Amino acid sequence: MARYLTVRLFHGAIVIFLISILTFAIMRMMPGDPVYLLFGEGQVRISEEQMDAIREQWGLNEPLYIQYLVWAKNMLRGDFGDSLVRRGVPVRTMIFEAIPVTATLNVFALGLALLIAIPLGIAAGIRRNSPLDYATSVGSALGIATPNFWLGLMLIVIFSLYLGLVPPFGLRSWKGYILPVIVLATEQMAVLARVMRASTVEVMTEDYVRTANAKGLPRRTVILRHAVRNSLLPIITVIGFRIAFLLSGTIVVETVFAIPGIGRLFTDSVFRLDYQVVQSLVVLLAVLVVASNIVTDLVYAMVDPRIRIE
Amino acid sequence: MATEPNSNARKPFAMSRRQFLRYTAVGGSAAAFLAACAAPGVTPSTGAEAGAGEAAAPAAEGGGGTMVWMGHQEVAALSPDDTGPSVQYVLIANIHNPLVWSNEFNELEPMLAESYEVSDDGLTYTFKLRQGVKFHDGTELTAKDVKYTYDYYRNPDNAAVRIGDFGGIGSVETPDDYTVVVNMDEVNAASLVNWAGFGIVQSDYHAEVGEDTYKTAPIGTGAFKLKEWRAAEFTELEAFDDHFRGRPAIDIIRQDVVPEPSVRMIALQTGDADSSVWPLLVEDSLALKEDPNFTVFSTPGNSIKHFPLNNTLPQLSDKRVRQAMMYALDRQRIIDDLWSGAAQVANSNFPPTSFYARDDLKKYEFDPEKAKALLDEAGWIEGGDGVREKDGEKLTFTITTITGDQARRPIAELAQQMFAEVGIDVQLAEAPVASILEGMRNGTMDASLFNWTYTTNAVEPDPFSTLHSKGGNNFAQYSNPRMDELIEMGTQIVDPEERKKIYDEVQEIFVEDVPVLYLQFDEWLNPFSNRIQGLPVDPKTADEYYLRANEWTLAE
């Protein structure tokens, strides 16, 4: 177990190292100059020398490998550097302000999605080809196909503009969470319900379910004790994936509902070439994905006795 | 600055808005200053000046309340050096005061300066400061704060964004605590709106914490002081009790960051917000104009919506080809069909509000036949596929629009059809703002589409940076020796009437050479809920009216 963990962690470190180099390279290869962006909006009279003075101050005149090493060294010490755009604000602060916002939304959304999708998926899986099953299939197809953007705006129009029940944007009160959570949950619910249904259908044909049925156990016991426990396994994988989405999957919802989360921070920073923010975020995301993969595997081993970690 | 895929992408260019207003102020009256030098703006020291009459009164009533504005992008920094984006300007300018303010009617209004004098040769500016003006930290404003502010931001070592505004200053002196003398090395007619309009910082504090920290925690003399700043979510200002013009009636100004324009519209309708600093979709603004619950200010812009063209490309280097493209464009149709009519066709590089703008210039009326004739004359003959060619070279180029710029891309699409009618093949591409800025600047891109000024602003006509062959923003790679000569002469002349002759010719060359395909001057539309009382009537310049917030009250 300890050895397994060591190896996994070592591999993870290599992955993160490579990703940091790649991200750095991609950001610097993107055409454009953050200093030009600063002046992009008007007729600021400024000479090339004056622009160069700014680049110098921002450390953009150093050779690239030096810039990388400085950044990597600082990252290892937990110092993410300063934003080019929000001068005077450490990138660390920007990121750690945004993470809780996005994480809270996603946790609620995932909770809501699980609460509805699991029972629905099980029911549909057990009663195949019933009206409920069809409804679930159609519903989840719709849920996956509906663009978040459209759904979000429609909900705002109905519940905020017409009914006046919730604020149109922001998370100032708990009511502000309702619409974004519903939008985020819709898509996840659709995915989870399908996974749950498929997995239930499969498990119901397993020998041990037939055996349980054959020995005359009540149907309720068969389903809850034997079938469901096993059919939950794939859901764990899906949730593992969702953790990576915690950081990246909510850009549209954050834009529509004016939520200062990590998705918007990321896209904003890419467009305005805020190198430090993008690089730090990607590395952080990589760490998160690597960690959640390891954790997912460990959880698997705990839940499923057939899987052993050596 | 480019960000949430859509609206963000437009930011950088569209913002030049603000500049316009600040400068329109001096307009034709630039002469007035310099000539009438001693034109002093004396204000009663009671703290209630003419326009601000009501300001003091409501303070007593303590009407209070929270007024909510909305921006489209984060408020990245709050120093007087960061006033580029409108969403930052309206906040920064409520936190700080300049010596002289070019107000929403384009008139100069003394702020921290009680009066000012300009010497006959235009080389010495003398400002008398108001006494008893308090900073948010309780200290009193003196000449040393002014000197510090100007000296700090004009020092190249400090790499300020607005360093260009301080061009021409030789030294700043403080004969006594309430007198500031600025000595110029060269005449600069736009000085009063440029650096005299720059907010003054508390010098000891700024020197102690440095510019970077100051950007996050400014201390000025403004009617409102910073309460809470969460760049990507909201910025909250609160009334400053000891403001020199009296405490504002409104307790709190909050500016929320709402990237999606339709959501900003809904928030106005539901009453969750009172104004949108960054405009809504044009059609929404026009709808609110008809709504009795709202007042919509409409002011003309000074940036031209245009296609910058790389003039060095062989297929675009002949001015007849560029003229033909102007004739091929039905610009009024673009405005009517794609911009809800909220713009006017551009016929000069100077905005219509400029003192220097001419309206007797060559106009390019929509005339495809003329376009074809010009192209024929230039030797571009229609080939088999309907695309013109010359010496084996096809008349084709690429217009790169900003990624996700859904507002302006349709213009490129319509123009593509119009150009195809006369045998010019246009390809469309998209790229992020940063790439376009660099590509156009370096001449590696053919053409783009955005808003930009081909003057300094509505007041100051100097187009050096965009039309001089050595200009830093010469996206057209345009080079005309006579134009260079005129531009160089233009900045040497003090008398606006004399300068006008120079710029008359600049405009003639501009419309003749067509370095860029100029389309329209957009209208800038800012909606206000009628909950806000005391709004100015019919302002002439965008954004500046937000600086009247200290005179407003909120109806419940």
Short mmCIF file of C-alpha atoms in Angstrom, two decimals, chain A residues 30-34 36-48 50-51 53-55 57 82-83 85-89 94 97 101 149 153 156-157 160-162 164 166-172 251 254-261 264-265 267-273, chain B residues 1-5 8 11-13 15-16 19 70 74 76 84-85 156-164 212-213 215-216 229 231-234 254 256-260 262-263 266-267 269-270 272 403 432-435 437-438 441-442 452-456 462 464-466 473:
data_model
loop_
_atom_site.label_atom_id
_atom_site.label_comp_id
_atom_site.label_asym_id
_atom_site.label_seq_id
_atom_site.Cartn_x
_atom_site.Cartn_y
_atom_site.Cartn_z
CA MET A 30 0.34 32.83 -27.60
CA PRO A 31 0.68 35.83 -29.85
CA GLY A 32 0.27 39.17 -28.17
CA ASP A 33 1.97 41.21 -25.53
CA PRO A 34 0.34 41.99 -22.20
CA TYR A 36 0.08 46.24 -25.58
CA LEU A 37 -3.15 45.09 -24.00
CA LEU A 38 -2.69 47.60 -21.25
CA PHE A 39 -2.72 50.35 -23.84
CA GLY A 40 -5.20 48.74 -26.14
CA GLU A 41 -8.05 51.00 -25.39
CA GLY A 42 -7.16 54.49 -26.32
CA GLN A 43 -4.72 56.91 -27.64
CA VAL A 44 -2.31 56.77 -24.79
CA ARG A 45 0.79 58.47 -26.05
CA ILE A 46 3.58 56.28 -24.98
CA SER A 47 6.89 55.45 -26.56
CA GLU A 48 8.43 52.04 -27.14
CA GLN A 50 8.26 53.58 -21.93
CA MET A 51 6.55 50.31 -22.80
CA ALA A 53 10.19 50.09 -18.91
CA ILE A 54 6.91 48.42 -18.00
CA ARG A 55 8.03 45.07 -19.39
CA GLN A 57 9.23 46.07 -14.25
CA ASP A 82 1.68 38.75 -8.79
CA SER A 83 -1.01 39.27 -11.37
CA VAL A 85 -3.55 42.83 -14.60
CA ARG A 86 -4.60 43.23 -11.00
CA ARG A 87 -1.38 44.89 -9.91
CA GLY A 88 -0.57 44.61 -6.26
CA VAL A 89 -2.70 41.52 -5.75
CA MET A 94 -7.08 35.78 -6.55
CA GLU A 97 -10.89 33.90 -3.38
CA VAL A 101 -17.16 30.26 -4.74
CA PHE A 149 -26.25 29.53 -21.34
CA LEU A 153 -31.02 33.07 -19.17
CA ILE A 156 -33.51 34.34 -14.96
CA VAL A 157 -36.24 35.66 -17.22
CA SER A 160 -36.35 36.82 -11.64
CA LEU A 161 -37.90 39.10 -14.22
CA TYR A 162 -41.45 37.70 -14.31
CA GLY A 164 -39.44 38.23 -8.91
CA VAL A 166 -34.77 35.40 -6.93
CA PRO A 167 -32.15 38.03 -7.79
CA PRO A 168 -31.06 38.00 -11.44
CA PHE A 169 -27.39 37.62 -10.61
CA GLY A 170 -24.85 37.34 -7.84
CA LEU A 171 -24.54 35.32 -4.64
CA ARG A 172 -25.38 38.07 -2.21
CA ILE A 251 -17.39 29.18 -16.90
CA GLU A 254 -20.34 32.03 -13.80
CA THR A 255 -20.59 34.44 -16.69
CA VAL A 256 -24.37 34.40 -16.94
CA PHE A 257 -24.97 34.73 -13.21
CA ALA A 258 -22.06 37.14 -12.62
CA ILE A 259 -20.33 34.82 -10.19
CA PRO A 260 -16.67 35.57 -9.45
CA GLY A 261 -15.55 31.97 -9.65
CA ARG A 264 -14.21 33.23 -15.15
CA LEU A 265 -10.89 34.03 -13.55
CA THR A 267 -10.86 32.63 -19.14
CA ASP A 268 -10.39 36.29 -18.27
CA SER A 269 -6.75 35.67 -17.53
CA VAL A 270 -6.15 33.72 -20.72
CA PHE A 271 -7.59 36.52 -22.84
CA ARG A 272 -5.67 39.26 -21.16
CA LEU A 273 -2.45 37.26 -21.06
CA MET B 1 -9.01 42.64 -20.42
CA ALA B 2 -10.51 40.30 -22.90
CA THR B 3 -12.49 37.84 -21.01
CA GLU B 4 -15.82 36.20 -20.68
CA PRO B 5 -15.81 34.94 -24.13
CA ASN B 8 -14.85 40.73 -22.74
CA LYS B 11 -13.34 45.68 -24.08
CA PRO B 12 -9.96 46.89 -25.02
CA PHE B 13 -11.00 48.74 -28.07
CA MET B 15 -13.21 51.83 -24.26
CA SER B 16 -11.75 54.81 -25.87
CA GLN B 19 -11.17 59.69 -23.50
CA MET B 70 -23.09 47.55 -13.11
CA GLU B 74 -13.65 43.34 -13.19
CA ALA B 76 -8.66 45.58 -11.70
CA GLY B 84 -8.51 53.58 -18.92
CA PRO B 85 -11.57 51.31 -18.65
CA PRO B 156 9.60 57.10 -16.50
CA ASP B 157 11.06 54.88 -13.77
CA ASN B 158 7.59 54.39 -12.37
CA ALA B 159 6.26 53.02 -15.67
CA ALA B 160 2.88 54.69 -15.38
CA VAL B 161 0.29 53.95 -18.04
CA ARG B 162 -0.76 57.58 -18.33
CA ILE B 163 2.75 58.97 -18.50
CA GLY B 164 1.90 60.36 -21.93
CA ASP B 212 0.91 48.55 -6.38
CA THR B 213 -0.64 48.57 -2.94
CA LYS B 215 -4.08 50.42 -6.53
CA THR B 216 -5.87 48.19 -4.04
CA TRP B 229 -13.17 45.95 -3.16
CA ALA B 231 -12.34 43.00 -8.13
CA ALA B 232 -14.32 40.30 -9.92
CA GLU B 233 -17.53 40.68 -7.93
CA PHE B 234 -18.18 44.23 -6.76
CA ARG B 254 -21.88 49.60 -5.29
CA ASP B 256 -21.40 44.94 -9.54
CA VAL B 257 -19.53 43.02 -12.21
CA VAL B 258 -22.17 41.56 -14.55
CA PRO B 259 -20.54 40.32 -17.75
CA GLU B 260 -23.70 39.31 -19.59
CA SER B 262 -28.97 40.78 -21.12
CA VAL B 263 -28.62 40.07 -17.42
CA ILE B 266 -32.98 42.34 -16.51
CA ALA B 267 -31.35 43.63 -13.32
CA GLN B 269 -35.90 46.06 -14.93
CA THR B 270 -36.19 44.15 -11.66
CA ASP B 272 -31.72 45.15 -8.58
CA THR B 403 -12.79 36.06 -30.80
CA PRO B 432 -8.00 37.04 -29.34
CA VAL B 433 -7.54 40.77 -28.81
CA ALA B 434 -3.93 40.41 -27.77
CA SER B 435 -3.04 38.67 -31.03
CA LEU B 437 -3.11 44.18 -31.36
CA GLU B 438 0.25 42.63 -31.99
CA ARG B 441 0.98 46.68 -34.93
CA ASN B 442 3.65 44.54 -36.55
CA TRP B 452 -10.29 53.33 -32.35
CA THR B 453 -9.55 57.01 -32.56
CA TYR B 454 -7.64 58.66 -35.40
CA THR B 455 -7.07 61.81 -33.40
CA THR B 456 -5.93 62.04 -29.81
CA ASP B 462 -3.03 65.31 -32.87
CA PHE B 464 0.52 61.15 -34.32
CA SER B 465 0.19 57.69 -32.84
CA THR B 466 -2.17 56.38 -35.52
CA ASN B 473 -0.35 52.58 -33.16
#
